[in-house]
C-alpha cells in the first residue's frame, strides 16, 4: 500500500528530529495521537496538533501519560494508526500499557525522546539510558521492536518503518530518539506519497461467526485483526487468553500464548533487522553504536583510520530485537569490540554476551547530558589494540 | 412447550459458552447486566455499534461475558481506552462498565477529566462499596466505619459522593440507582444511550460474599430488601446532599441532565471557526 | 424445564415464566420481587447445590419479567403471550 | 575546506536560533550542502544565555557537534565571554559592536564588529538585529551564498515581514561587503 | 542608611545563593512566594516545622528556592509525597505548592483523594492556565478558546472549576485569589496554616512569557490590571458559579471553610473506639 | 542496633510468605506502609493493616500504586522505615518512582509478589518474569538491590535484610517474591528481638548550616541522611543535583552524581552479595536458580545425583547486583550451566554473558502459571552432559 | 518414609484450606516435622473447586509441590474426579461418604469413607465437616500425631469454637481408629 | 541603594522603601500598585537590561510593603520606622 498523499509534506525541508518524526507519522498514515507534554518530546505533538486538523486527524492531550498510552490502544482497535510521544519519566508511567499492547497484540508506536536520567534528571539534555527499559520495562515476558534514528531524516524515514512494523507484527514499537536528534535540525527530504510504502492493517479475512478466533495466528505467528463494530463480537483481554480471546487461567494456555508472543519477534528477527555497517571488511576493532552515538563514532573511526587503525562501525538501527547473529559472526573475526553509549552500560551487555569471550569488549560509558568526545572513544580503541 | 422457544433475552447478548459466570450467588452485577440488555433492546440500538469496555474487578468481568466487541482493559483505565476507541469510531456507542474501585480509585483522574472534556462515553459504575475481586479492601466509596480487609477496625476515610464528583467534573447526565430499582436503572441506561456526552450512572449493588459478609449485612436478598426500604427517590436533588452512610438512607434518582457539546462537537466547532476550509472535518458522533 | 402460565382472563396477554433450574444460585431475588408471588424456592437442590425457584401460582404470572430483570444468573425470565380468543371466560 | 563550524551566541529573545536556522536552511536547501543546526535548550535558559551551532559541510555531515567554531557570531557580552575561548585558531569572530567588547581575543582571529542594534533601530524594529548579523556573516564568511541566504530569510521569517527582514539582511550584508573590500584592498 | 539594615523579609526564607530565580519578568509565581513568606511570618509558625513540597513545572521550582526542608518531587505527585511526609511527621506543617497542570492534570487523582481523606496538608495551586514550563500546552484550566501550543487553533475543552472540584472532593477550606489580591492571598495562607485538614487555595497568576504572549494578553502588568478590574470578591459564593471564561470576570473569595476530622484524627478515633487499649496511639497532628 | 521488641512476634508460626513478609517488615522496624491491593500480594498489606495499630504504625491504602510508591518516599524522608507492596501491574506503574528513589537516595522497600505476566496475565499463579524489570524498569541509569526468597521463613528473614540494605545503601530494594512463595505456608521461626540486627538510618553527623551538603558521600559512596524539620533546610530533587542537593543542568554534575549512584552498588557488590551453593564441589553441571525455582531444582539435583550425574546448584539470594565474580569463577570449572526460570529468559542472559563462552549455557524456560517439573530440568541436564 | 504428600479437595466454603492448615501446623509446630502447605487460589475459584496440598517431611522439605499424593482427602465429587488419578500407587483415599462416590479407584489404593456431614449435623454445625475429616485422617494416616493435631485444631479455629471443633476432631478420629482397628484385626 | 522616606507627620511611623536595582526585572508591579505613588520606572537600565523603579516621592511612602508583596523578583520592599519625637511639626 502507498501513503495517503494528504499527509505527505513532499519536498526538502529543514526540520528538527521531533518535527520530522511528526511528518513521518503523518506519512505513515497516523491520524490519531494521544499524548502528554514532556521535554524534549513536546515538539512532536505540538506539530501534530497543528497539522492534524488539516488532514482529518485527531490529537488529544490527555490528563497524563497513562491515559495516553491506553487511549492509543482504544483507537488502534478502532482501526486507526496511532502513536504516543513522551520522554523517560512518561515512558516509566506507560510501562503497564506496553505490556497490555504486547499481550493484546495492539499495533501502536511509542516515541521516546530520551533525555538524561534517572528520574527528572536532565530534561533538556540527551541520554541513551532508556534502552533496556524499552525492552524490559513492563512486567512479565514480552518482546517489542525498538528503532533508534540518528538524524532528522531518519526520524522521518524510520517513523514510517516503526508504524509499518507495528502493523506487520502487531507489537508496540519503541521509537528511541534522544534529545540531540530530536532537537537537531537538518535537511529532510520527504518523497512523493507514491514512493512511501505503508503496511496496511492485517485485517482478518474470516467472516463474523460464533467460532471466530480473534487470536488464531498466521504462519508468521501473527494473527489478523478484526474491525470493530462489524459483528465479530470479539473479546480483548490482558489476561492470559486462548485463541478465541477468552481468559483461561492455566500454565498451558499461558505457555502457548506467551511463547507465541515472544517467538513472533524472535523467530522473525532476521526479517526485522536493520543494521548499518561501516568499513567492517578489514576492521580489527568493531565499534558498536546506535542512535546519535553512531554519528559521533564516525568521527572516531575517521580519526582512527587516519592513524592507520583498522576500525569499523556496526550500527543496529533496529536495536531490539538485537542483531544477535551478526554480532556472533563479527565476534569470529574482530580483535575487539568497543561500545560507546550515553549510559553506564546497557546494550553493551548484549554485545558482551554475544561475543561470548571470543574478543575483548569495552564499554565507553557516559552519563548523558552531552555527547561523547570522539577522542575519548578513540582512546579506548587504542587501548584495546595495544 | 412454548416457553422453551422463548429465550431469555439476555442470552443473545451474552457469551453463553462462558457460562456459568464467576459472580457469586446474590451478586448484583448480573442485575446490572440484565438492565443493560433491556436498555439495549429498548433503545433499539444496533448491537454491533455498541462496544463494552471494562477495567479489572468483579464488575470488570462484564466485558468478558457481553457478546459485543468488548475490551477488558487494565485496572483503572477503561475510560481512557474508551476515549481512544470512541474518538476513532465516533459512530459507535461506547459503554464503560466497571467497579467503583476501578473507575474512581485508581481511575479517578480519567473519570474527572473525561467528564470535563465531555467525551461521548457512557460510564456505568457498579458501586458495591469494596474492592470485591481482590477480596474486600477499603474502596473510595466504602462508608465510614465499614469493615474491610485493609480497614479491619472500620474505615475512617470519608467516602466520595459520586454524583457530586461527577457533576463538579462536568458530566452531562448523572443518576444513581440501586439494583433494586431495575426499571429505573434500565431507564437511566436507555437515557444515556440516547444522550450525547459524558453520562454517569452509579449502580449500587450487593456484594454478599465480600462486602456484606465482612460487615454482617446478610446475603444478597437482605441487601436488596434494604435498598427497597432505605432508598428515597429524589430526582433533581442537589448532588451535595447525596452522601451515603453505613446503614443510612440512600438517595437515588436522576440528578443532572444538561446539554453540553461533546468533545468532538466542540472540536469541530472550534476548528471550523478558526480554520475555515483548511479544516478537514472529522465526524462528531453517533446519529441519535 | 418448569413453567408457569399466568391466567389473565381479563387482559389481552397472559404471562409465562421459564426457570433454568441448574443455572440458578438460589439467591431468592425472583421469589421476593415477583409482584404477584408466582414463585417460591424449591426445597430440593439443583445439581449445583442451590435451591432454585419453582412456580407456585402460575396463573398469577403477568409475564412482567421482573424476575428476569432481577435474576443475576440469567436463570429465569418471564414474558407475555397473547391470550387465545377462546380463552375468555374459560 | 569541507566542514565549517559556526556558533551564534546571544540572549534568549534575540533570535539566536532563528539566525542559525536561516544559515542552516540556506546551506541545506539552497546551496546543496549538508547542514546541521543544534541548539542549547534549557528551562534555565528563559531569557538567559543561549546559543545555536551550525555545521556546514560539503559532504554528509556525520559528526553533528560544533567543538571548535570556525566562525563565532555574538550578540551579547556573556556569549562572547563564554564562547570566544572555544574558537579555532584563525577563526572569524563577528559581533554586535554596541553590545560586545572584544577583549582577550585569541591570537590569529579576525574580528569584525557591526552596529547592528543601531541599524535595526533605524529600520524601525530592534528584533531584526539577528537578520542583520546573518547578512553580515554572509558577506564576510564564505559559507553560504547570498542568494541562498536571501531565500532562507524569506522562508524563515513570519509572513508579512519578509520585506523588513530582507532589508535588514541587505544592511548587514552590505556593511560586511564594505569591510571585506577594505580588507582585501589593504 | 537604616534601610540597608532592613532586609527584605523574604530573604531569610529563600536560598539566596540560588538567585536570580528562573522566573520571567512579570511572572506571578514570585508574588505567591512573597505572600507565603508573609503568611509564615504572620502565623508565627516555627519555620523549621514547615516543609514545602512541589511537583514539576515553573511553579514547581518554588521548592528549590524556599529555604526550608523542601522537596521537588515528580510531575503530579507532590500530594502523595506530602501525604507520606505528613503521616510520618504529623507535627509538621506540610505545604504543597505547585502548578495547575501538575496538581490537577496528571495529579488530579491524588488531589481528589487527598481531599476526600482530608489529609492535613495545605495545597496552594498556582493557576496560570497553561503548562508554562514545557512551553505552553493546553492545561486543565485553560479557558475555552485560549490558544496553546497543543491547541493552536483554540482550546475546545471545558476547563475545570477548581473550587467546585475541591469542594466536591471534600476539601475543608477552599479559596481563590489572584496575585493582585496579595493581602487576601496572604490571609488565605495564614488561614490554612492554622486550619487542620486538606485546604486548597487557588492562586491565579500571570504568565506573560507563555500564556499571555500566545494569547496576546500583554505583559504581567497588563494581566495584573486585568485582575484588578475584572475580578469580583464573593466570599461564600456557591462553588458551582466559579467558571472562568476567556477575558471574563474572575470570581474570587473564600468559598468553603468547614470542619472535618483530619485523616489521622479520624483514624485515631476509629481505632481507639474499636481497639481500646490494644491500640498504640499515633500522634494526630500539629498543635494549632 | 537491635529490633524493637514491640514489632517482633516471637515464636514458631505456620505462616504463608505474604504474612511472613509482613512480620519481617515489622521486625525490621517498618512502621509506615502505603499500598494498593493486588493479587497475590494483598495479604501482606491486609496483615499490616491488622497489625499496625497495635505497634504504632500507620498503613494507608492509597488511590493507586503511583501514589503508594511516592508516599513511602515522603514518609522515608519523614524518618520512617517504609515499604510498599504490589505485583507486576502495580510494579509497572511504580517505575517512575523507583527512579526517583534511586536519584534521591531514599531508603525504601518495594515488595513484588510476582504473578504470571505480561499485562493482567495470570493473577493468581506464579511467575518470575519481573526480574529484568526490577533492574531496568525505570528510565535512565541507576542500580537497585533485589532479593528473592524461596520460603516463608526467608520472606521473614530477608525482608529484614531488605530493609537493612535499603538503609545501608540508601537505595530502593526490590523484594522479589512470587505467588507460590507468597501463598505457601510453612513454619516460620521469629527470633527474639535481641537476635535481630537492624540497620539504623544513616543519620548525618553534620550540624545544620548554610553549607550543609545533603549529598556529600561517605567513603562507601553513600551519603548520610538528615532528619526533616531539624533546621538543615535541605532540598531534595529528582533533577540532576550537586552535593548540596541543588539542581545543576550539565554533563559534569550528571557524571559525578549518576556514576556514584551506580558505583555505590557496583563497588559494594561483594558486600551485598548473598548466595547459596549446593554440592558445587564436584559439580559438572551448575544449575543456577533463584526464588522458588531454587527449591524446585533441589529435586532435580537429587534425581540427577541418584543417577550419578554431578550436578550442583548455585542460588543467588541477592539477584541484583548479580554475583558476577562467582559465576565467572564457576565458569572456569563447570562443564555446563543450566538456568531454569519461570520466564522466557532473563537472568539466564546474565549467566550466559558471564560464562563468556567457557561452557555451554542452557535456559529452561517456562511461561509461569505453575512451577517447573523437576524432570524437565533433569532432561536438559542430561542433554548438556551428553 | 521421610516425605508424605497430602491433597485435600472440596468446594470453596468447605474449609479445605483450614484443614490443610491444621495438618501443616500440627506437623510443623508440634511434631517437629517440616511441612509445606500450598493451595489453589483463583478469582475463578469463588465457590468453585478448591484444593490444599500439604507436604510433610522429616527433613527439610525442599521441593514444595504435591505431585503424586500419598493421601487424598475429598469432600466433593468434582474434587474426587479431578484428583483421584494423581495419587501414588497404594495411596490412602479418605472421603465424605454422602458427598463422594468412589468409582474408578486406582488399583492398590486404600479408600475409607466417613459420614462426616451427618456427624457435623449431629454436632450442630455443618461447617465442622473439615475438622472431622482432619480427625479421620489423623487416625488413619501415620502422618501427624494426635496430640499435635489437637493442638493445631485449637490454634486454628476461631476463638470460642475450640470445644466444638475439638469434639468434631474426636468424632472423626474415633471413627478412623475404629476402622484402623478393624483393618488391623483382619 | 535608593531609599525613600515617607513623611507621615501626623502618624507614629514613616515609611521607607529599599530597591535592589540589579535584581529587578522591570515588571512595573511596584510602581503600579504602590498606593501612594512613591515610585516610577527609571529610564536607565540596570545591569541586566531592565528599567528598575526609582523613588519619586519618598515622603509619600507609608512603608506598607505592598511593593514588597508585589515584587516577583524580591527586588524591593518597604517598612515602617518609628518617627522620632522631634519630627512632629517639622
Ligand atoms: C494496576 C493494578 N492494580 C491493582 C490490581 C488489582 N485489582 C484487581 S480488581 C481490583 C479492585 C476492583 O474493585 P472494583 O473496581 O470496585 O470492582 P469489584 O470487584 O468491586 O466489582 C484491584 C485492586 C490490578 N489488577 N492492577
Ligand atoms: C511524568 C512527567 N510528565 C511530563 C513532564 C513534563 N512537564 C514538566 S512541567 C509540566 C507542566 C507544568 O505545568 P504546571 O503544573 O501548570 O506548572 P507551570 O509550569 O505552569 O507553573 C510538564 C507537563 C514531566 N516532567 N514528567
Ligand atoms: S465477590 Fe462480591 S462483587 Fe464479586 S462476584 Fe462475589 S458478590 Fe459479586
Ligand atoms: S414474569 Fe413477573 S409475574 Fe411472572 S414470575 Fe416473573 S416476576 Fe412474577
Ligand atoms: S433470581 Fe435467579 S438465581 Fe436467584 S433464585 Fe431466582 S432463579 Fe435462582
Ligand atoms: S514561563 Fe510563565 S510561569 Fe514560567 S516563569 Fe515564565 S512567566 Fe512564569
Ligand atoms: S512601602 Fe508602600 S508606600 Fe512605600 S513604596 Fe512600597 S508600596 Fe509604596
Ligand atoms: S516589582 Fe520588582 S521586578 Fe517589578 S519593577 Fe518593581 S522592583 Fe522591579
Ligand atoms: Mg467494587
Ligand atoms: Mg500552569
JSON list of N, CA, C and O in Angstrom, two decimals, chain B residues 2-3 6 8 11 16 21 23 27 31 34 38 180 183 220-221 224-225 228, chain C residues 3 16 23 25 29 32-33 64-65 68-74 76-77 79:
[
{"chain": "B", "resi": 2, "resn": "UNK", "atom": "N", "xyz": [-44.23, -23.77, 24.71]},
{"chain": "B", "resi": 2, "resn": "UNK", "atom": "CA", "xyz": [-43.87, -22.50, 24.07]},
{"chain": "B", "resi": 2, "resn": "UNK", "atom": "C", "xyz": [-42.72, -21.81, 24.80]},
{"chain": "B", "resi": 2, "resn": "UNK", "atom": "O", "xyz": [-41.88, -21.18, 24.20]},
{"chain": "B", "resi": 3, "resn": "UNK", "atom": "N", "xyz": [-42.72, -21.97, 26.12]},
{"chain": "B", "resi": 3, "resn": "UNK", "atom": "CA", "xyz": [-41.67, -21.26, 26.85]},
{"chain": "B", "resi": 3, "resn": "UNK", "atom": "C", "xyz": [-40.26, -21.71, 26.46]},
{"chain": "B", "resi": 3, "resn": "UNK", "atom": "O", "xyz": [-39.31, -20.96, 26.55]},
{"chain": "B", "resi": 6, "resn": "UNK", "atom": "N", "xyz": [-39.06, -19.43, 23.87]},
{"chain": "B", "resi": 6, "resn": "UNK", "atom": "CA", "xyz": [-38.78, -18.04, 24.23]},
{"chain": "B", "resi": 6, "resn": "UNK", "atom": "C", "xyz": [-37.47, -18.00, 25.00]},
{"chain": "B", "resi": 6, "resn": "UNK", "atom": "O", "xyz": [-37.39, -18.40, 26.16]},
{"chain": "B", "resi": 8, "resn": "UNK", "atom": "N", "xyz": [-34.41, -16.42, 27.01]},
{"chain": "B", "resi": 8, "resn": "UNK", "atom": "CA", "xyz": [-34.14, -15.28, 27.88]},
{"chain": "B", "resi": 8, "resn": "UNK", "atom": "C", "xyz": [-33.43, -14.23, 27.02]},
{"chain": "B", "resi": 8, "resn": "UNK", "atom": "O", "xyz": [-32.43, -14.52, 26.38]},
{"chain": "B", "resi": 11, "resn": "UNK", "atom": "N", "xyz": [-29.69, -13.83, 26.66]},
{"chain": "B", "resi": 11, "resn": "UNK", "atom": "CA", "xyz": [-28.81, -14.83, 26.08]},
{"chain": "B", "resi": 11, "resn": "UNK", "atom": "C", "xyz": [-28.22, -14.42, 24.74]},
{"chain": "B", "resi": 11, "resn": "UNK", "atom": "O", "xyz": [-27.09, -14.77, 24.43]},
{"chain": "B", "resi": 16, "resn": "UNK", "atom": "N", "xyz": [-22.75, -17.19, 25.91]},
{"chain": "B", "resi": 16, "resn": "UNK", "atom": "CA", "xyz": [-23.27, -18.27, 26.73]},
{"chain": "B", "resi": 16, "resn": "UNK", "atom": "C", "xyz": [-22.25, -19.41, 26.87]},
{"chain": "B", "resi": 16, "resn": "UNK", "atom": "O", "xyz": [-22.32, -20.18, 27.83]},
{"chain": "B", "resi": 21, "resn": "UNK", "atom": "N", "xyz": [-21.07, -17.81, 34.87]},
{"chain": "B", "resi": 21, "resn": "UNK", "atom": "CA", "xyz": [-20.15, -16.71, 35.13]},
{"chain": "B", "resi": 21, "resn": "UNK", "atom": "C", "xyz": [-19.53, -16.87, 36.52]},
{"chain": "B", "resi": 21, "resn": "UNK", "atom": "O", "xyz": [-19.92, -17.75, 37.29]},
{"chain": "B", "resi": 23, "resn": "UNK", "atom": "N", "xyz": [-19.67, -14.77, 38.99]},
{"chain": "B", "resi": 23, "resn": "UNK", "atom": "CA", "xyz": [-20.26, -14.00, 40.09]},
{"chain": "B", "resi": 23, "resn": "UNK", "atom": "C", "xyz": [-20.96, -14.88, 41.10]},
{"chain": "B", "resi": 23, "resn": "UNK", "atom": "O", "xyz": [-21.58, -15.88, 40.77]},
{"chain": "B", "resi": 27, "resn": "UNK", "atom": "N", "xyz": [-25.07, -11.86, 43.91]},
{"chain": "B", "resi": 27, "resn": "UNK", "atom": "CA", "xyz": [-24.26, -10.71, 43.49]},
{"chain": "B", "resi": 27, "resn": "UNK", "atom": "C", "xyz": [-25.10, -9.80, 42.60]},
{"chain": "B", "resi": 27, "resn": "UNK", "atom": "O", "xyz": [-25.86, -10.27, 41.76]},
{"chain": "B", "resi": 31, "resn": "UNK", "atom": "N", "xyz": [-27.58, -8.32, 37.77]},
{"chain": "B", "resi": 31, "resn": "UNK", "atom": "CA", "xyz": [-28.77, -7.48, 37.60]},
{"chain": "B", "resi": 31, "resn": "UNK", "atom": "C", "xyz": [-28.45, -6.29, 36.70]},
{"chain": "B", "resi": 31, "resn": "UNK", "atom": "O", "xyz": [-29.24, -5.90, 35.83]},
{"chain": "B", "resi": 34, "resn": "UNK", "atom": "N", "xyz": [-28.54, -7.47, 33.28]},
{"chain": "B", "resi": 34, "resn": "UNK", "atom": "CA", "xyz": [-29.93, -7.58, 32.82]},
{"chain": "B", "resi": 34, "resn": "UNK", "atom": "C", "xyz": [-30.49, -6.24, 32.38]},
{"chain": "B", "resi": 34, "resn": "UNK", "atom": "O", "xyz": [-31.10, -6.11, 31.33]},
{"chain": "B", "resi": 38, "resn": "UNK", "atom": "N", "xyz": [-31.74, -5.01, 28.61]},
{"chain": "B", "resi": 38, "resn": "UNK", "atom": "CA", "xyz": [-33.08, -4.45, 28.35]},
{"chain": "B", "resi": 38, "resn": "UNK", "atom": "C", "xyz": [-32.97, -3.04, 27.77]},
{"chain": "B", "resi": 38, "resn": "UNK", "atom": "O", "xyz": [-33.75, -2.66, 26.90]},
{"chain": "B", "resi": 180, "resn": "UNK", "atom": "N", "xyz": [-32.04, -2.72, 43.19]},
{"chain": "B", "resi": 180, "resn": "UNK", "atom": "CA", "xyz": [-33.47, -2.93, 43.45]},
{"chain": "B", "resi": 180, "resn": "UNK", "atom": "C", "xyz": [-34.29, -2.18, 42.41]},
{"chain": "B", "resi": 180, "resn": "UNK", "atom": "O", "xyz": [-35.35, -2.64, 41.99]},
{"chain": "B", "resi": 183, "resn": "UNK", "atom": "N", "xyz": [-36.18, -1.11, 37.03]},
{"chain": "B", "resi": 183, "resn": "UNK", "atom": "CA", "xyz": [-36.84, -0.38, 35.95]},
{"chain": "B", "resi": 183, "resn": "UNK", "atom": "C", "xyz": [-36.17, 0.98, 35.73]},
{"chain": "B", "resi": 183, "resn": "UNK", "atom": "O", "xyz": [-35.88, 1.38, 34.61]},
{"chain": "B", "resi": 220, "resn": "UNK", "atom": "N", "xyz": [-27.49, -11.46, 49.67]},
{"chain": "B", "resi": 220, "resn": "UNK", "atom": "CA", "xyz": [-27.93, -10.56, 48.62]},
{"chain": "B", "resi": 220, "resn": "UNK", "atom": "C", "xyz": [-29.36, -10.10, 48.81]},
{"chain": "B", "resi": 220, "resn": "UNK", "atom": "O", "xyz": [-29.68, -8.92, 48.67]},
{"chain": "B", "resi": 221, "resn": "UNK", "atom": "N", "xyz": [-30.19, -11.05, 49.16]},
{"chain": "B", "resi": 221, "resn": "UNK", "atom": "CA", "xyz": [-31.60, -10.73, 49.31]},
{"chain": "B", "resi": 221, "resn": "UNK", "atom": "C", "xyz": [-31.82, -9.72, 50.42]},
{"chain": "B", "resi": 221, "resn": "UNK", "atom": "O", "xyz": [-32.60, -8.77, 50.29]},
{"chain": "B", "resi": 224, "resn": "UNK", "atom": "N", "xyz": [-30.96, -6.40, 49.09]},
{"chain": "B", "resi": 224, "resn": "UNK", "atom": "CA", "xyz": [-31.98, -5.89, 48.17]},
{"chain": "B", "resi": 224, "resn": "UNK", "atom": "C", "xyz": [-33.19, -5.36, 48.95]},
{"chain": "B", "resi": 224, "resn": "UNK", "atom": "O", "xyz": [-33.77, -4.34, 48.60]},
{"chain": "B", "resi": 225, "resn": "UNK", "atom": "N", "xyz": [-33.52, -6.07, 50.01]},
{"chain": "B", "resi": 225, "resn": "UNK", "atom": "CA", "xyz": [-34.63, -5.57, 50.84]},
{"chain": "B", "resi": 225, "resn": "UNK", "atom": "C", "xyz": [-34.24, -4.24, 51.49]},
{"chain": "B", "resi": 225, "resn": "UNK", "atom": "O", "xyz": [-35.06, -3.33, 51.60]},
{"chain": "B", "resi": 228, "resn": "UNK", "atom": "N", "xyz": [-34.75, -1.57, 49.12]},
{"chain": "B", "resi": 228, "resn": "UNK", "atom": "CA", "xyz": [-36.17, -1.26, 48.95]},
{"chain": "B", "resi": 228, "resn": "UNK", "atom": "C", "xyz": [-36.65, -0.36, 50.09]},
{"chain": "B", "resi": 228, "resn": "UNK", "atom": "O", "xyz": [-37.36, 0.61, 49.88]},
{"chain": "C", "resi": 3, "resn": "UNK", "atom": "N", "xyz": [-42.42, -24.30, 33.99]},
{"chain": "C", "resi": 3, "resn": "UNK", "atom": "CA", "xyz": [-43.02, -23.07, 33.50]},
{"chain": "C", "resi": 3, "resn": "UNK", "atom": "C", "xyz": [-44.35, -22.83, 34.15]},
{"chain": "C", "resi": 3, "resn": "UNK", "atom": "O", "xyz": [-45.06, -23.75, 34.51]},
{"chain": "C", "resi": 16, "resn": "UNK", "atom": "N", "xyz": [-45.95, -15.93, 31.05]},
{"chain": "C", "resi": 16, "resn": "UNK", "atom": "CA", "xyz": [-45.28, -17.21, 31.21]},
{"chain": "C", "resi": 16, "resn": "UNK", "atom": "C", "xyz": [-43.93, -16.96, 31.84]},
{"chain": "C", "resi": 16, "resn": "UNK", "atom": "O", "xyz": [-43.33, -15.90, 31.67]},
{"chain": "C", "resi": 23, "resn": "UNK", "atom": "N", "xyz": [-29.06, -23.37, 36.34]},
{"chain": "C", "resi": 23, "resn": "UNK", "atom": "CA", "xyz": [-28.26, -22.15, 36.28]},
{"chain": "C", "resi": 23, "resn": "UNK", "atom": "C", "xyz": [-28.45, -21.31, 37.56]},
{"chain": "C", "resi": 23, "resn": "UNK", "atom": "O", "xyz": [-27.68, -20.39, 37.83]},
{"chain": "C", "resi": 25, "resn": "UNK", "atom": "N", "xyz": [-28.67, -19.89, 41.31]},
{"chain": "C", "resi": 25, "resn": "UNK", "atom": "CA", "xyz": [-27.84, -19.97, 42.51]},
{"chain": "C", "resi": 25, "resn": "UNK", "atom": "C", "xyz": [-28.62, -19.67, 43.79]},
{"chain": "C", "resi": 25, "resn": "UNK", "atom": "O", "xyz": [-28.05, -19.35, 44.83]},
{"chain": "C", "resi": 29, "resn": "UNK", "atom": "N", "xyz": [-34.03, -13.68, 44.76]},
{"chain": "C", "resi": 29, "resn": "UNK", "atom": "CA", "xyz": [-34.49, -12.36, 44.27]},
{"chain": "C", "resi": 29, "resn": "UNK", "atom": "C", "xyz": [-35.81, -12.50, 43.51]},
{"chain": "C", "resi": 29, "resn": "UNK", "atom": "O", "xyz": [-36.73, -11.71, 43.69]},
{"chain": "C", "resi": 32, "resn": "UNK", "atom": "N", "xyz": [-38.71, -13.03, 45.82]},
{"chain": "C", "resi": 32, "resn": "UNK", "atom": "CA", "xyz": [-39.02, -11.85, 46.62]},
{"chain": "C", "resi": 32, "resn": "UNK", "atom": "C", "xyz": [-39.68, -10.75, 45.79]},
{"chain": "C", "resi": 32, "resn": "UNK", "atom": "O", "xyz": [-40.58, -10.09, 46.25]},
{"chain": "C", "resi": 33, "resn": "UNK", "atom": "N", "xyz": [-39.17, -10.58, 44.57]},
{"chain": "C", "resi": 33, "resn": "UNK", "atom": "CA", "xyz": [-39.61, -9.40, 43.83]},
{"chain": "C", "resi": 33, "resn": "UNK", "atom": "C", "xyz": [-40.64, -9.69, 42.75]},
{"chain": "C", "resi": 33, "resn": "UNK", "atom": "O", "xyz": [-41.04, -8.79, 42.02]},
{"chain": "C", "resi": 64, "resn": "UNK", "atom": "N", "xyz": [-44.38, -10.08, 33.54]},
{"chain": "C", "resi": 64, "resn": "UNK", "atom": "CA", "xyz": [-43.75, -8.76, 33.65]},
{"chain": "C", "resi": 64, "resn": "UNK", "atom": "C", "xyz": [-42.23, -8.83, 33.51]},
{"chain": "C", "resi": 64, "resn": "UNK", "atom": "O", "xyz": [-41.58, -7.83, 33.32]},
{"chain": "C", "resi": 65, "resn": "UNK", "atom": "N", "xyz": [-41.68, -10.01, 33.64]},
{"chain": "C", "resi": 65, "resn": "UNK", "atom": "CA", "xyz": [-40.23, -10.23, 33.53]},
{"chain": "C", "resi": 65, "resn": "UNK", "atom": "C", "xyz": [-39.42, -9.55, 34.62]},
{"chain": "C", "resi": 65, "resn": "UNK", "atom": "O", "xyz": [-38.21, -9.37, 34.49]},
{"chain": "C", "resi": 68, "resn": "UNK", "atom": "N", "xyz": [-36.87, -11.89, 35.57]},
{"chain": "C", "resi": 68, "resn": "UNK", "atom": "CA", "xyz": [-35.75, -11.88, 34.63]},
{"chain": "C", "resi": 68, "resn": "UNK", "atom": "C", "xyz": [-34.81, -10.72, 34.87]},
{"chain": "C", "resi": 68, "resn": "UNK", "atom": "O", "xyz": [-33.59, -10.85, 34.79]},
{"chain": "C", "resi": 69, "resn": "UNK", "atom": "N", "xyz": [-35.40, -9.57, 35.19]},
{"chain": "C", "resi": 69, "resn": "UNK", "atom": "CA", "xyz": [-34.55, -8.42, 35.45]},
{"chain": "C", "resi": 69, "resn": "UNK", "atom": "C", "xyz": [-33.75, -8.59, 36.73]},
{"chain": "C", "resi": 69, "resn": "UNK", "atom": "O", "xyz": [-32.63, -8.09, 36.84]},
{"chain": "C", "resi": 70, "resn": "UNK", "atom": "N", "xyz": [-34.33, -9.28, 37.67]},
{"chain": "C", "resi": 70, "resn": "UNK", "atom": "CA", "xyz": [-33.64, -9.40, 38.95]},
{"chain": "C", "resi": 70, "resn": "UNK", "atom": "C", "xyz": [-32.68, -10.57, 39.01]},
{"chain": "C", "resi": 70, "resn": "UNK", "atom": "O", "xyz": [-31.82, -10.62, 39.88]},
{"chain": "C", "resi": 71, "resn": "UNK", "atom": "N", "xyz": [-32.83, -11.54, 38.15]},
{"chain": "C", "resi": 71, "resn": "UNK", "atom": "CA", "xyz": [-32.03, -12.75, 38.32]},
{"chain": "C", "resi": 71, "resn": "UNK", "atom": "C", "xyz": [-30.58, -12.53, 37.88]},
{"chain": "C", "resi": 71, "resn": "UNK", "atom": "O", "xyz": [-30.30, -12.38, 36.70]},
{"chain": "C", "resi": 72, "resn": "UNK", "atom": "N", "xyz": [-29.66, -12.56, 38.82]},
{"chain": "C", "resi": 72, "resn": "UNK", "atom": "CA", "xyz": [-28.26, -12.28, 38.48]},
{"chain": "C", "resi": 72, "resn": "UNK", "atom": "C", "xyz": [-27.60, -13.43, 37.72]},
{"chain": "C", "resi": 72, "resn": "UNK", "atom": "O", "xyz": [-26.47, -13.29, 37.27]},
{"chain": "C", "resi": 73, "resn": "UNK", "atom": "N", "xyz": [-28.32, -14.53, 37.62]},
{"chain": "C", "resi": 73, "resn": "UNK", "atom": "CA", "xyz": [-27.71, -15.70, 36.97]},
{"chain": "C", "resi": 73, "resn": "UNK", "atom": "C", "xyz": [-28.42, -16.07, 35.69]},
{"chain": "C", "resi": 73, "resn": "UNK", "atom": "O", "xyz": [-28.18, -17.16, 35.15]},
{"chain": "C", "resi": 74, "resn": "UNK", "atom": "N", "xyz": [-29.30, -15.19, 35.22]},
{"chain": "C", "resi": 74, "resn": "UNK", "atom": "CA", "xyz": [-29.97, -15.39, 33.94]},
{"chain": "C", "resi": 74, "resn": "UNK", "atom": "C", "xyz": [-30.69, -16.74, 33.90]},
{"chain": "C", "resi": 74, "resn": "UNK", "atom": "O", "xyz": [-30.76, -17.40, 32.88]},
{"chain": "C", "resi": 76, "resn": "UNK", "atom": "N", "xyz": [-33.92, -17.26, 35.00]},
{"chain": "C", "resi": 76, "resn": "UNK", "atom": "CA", "xyz": [-35.38, -17.19, 34.97]},
{"chain": "C", "resi": 76, "resn": "UNK", "atom": "C", "xyz": [-35.76, -16.00, 34.11]},
{"chain": "C", "resi": 76, "resn": "UNK", "atom": "O", "xyz": [-35.01, -15.02, 34.03]},
{"chain": "C", "resi": 77, "resn": "UNK", "atom": "N", "xyz": [-36.85, -16.10, 33.46]},
{"chain": "C", "resi": 77, "resn": "UNK", "atom": "CA", "xyz": [-37.39, -14.90, 32.82]},
{"chain": "C", "resi": 77, "resn": "UNK", "atom": "C", "xyz": [-38.86, -15.11, 32.52]},
{"chain": "C", "resi": 77, "resn": "UNK", "atom": "O", "xyz": [-39.33, -16.25, 32.42]},
{"chain": "C", "resi": 79, "resn": "UNK", "atom": "N", "xyz": [-42.39, -13.71, 30.23]},
{"chain": "C", "resi": 79, "resn": "UNK", "atom": "CA", "xyz": [-42.80, -12.97, 29.03]},
{"chain": "C", "resi": 79, "resn": "UNK", "atom": "C", "xyz": [-44.30, -13.09, 28.86]},
{"chain": "C", "resi": 79, "resn": "UNK", "atom": "O", "xyz": [-44.95, -13.85, 29.56]}
]
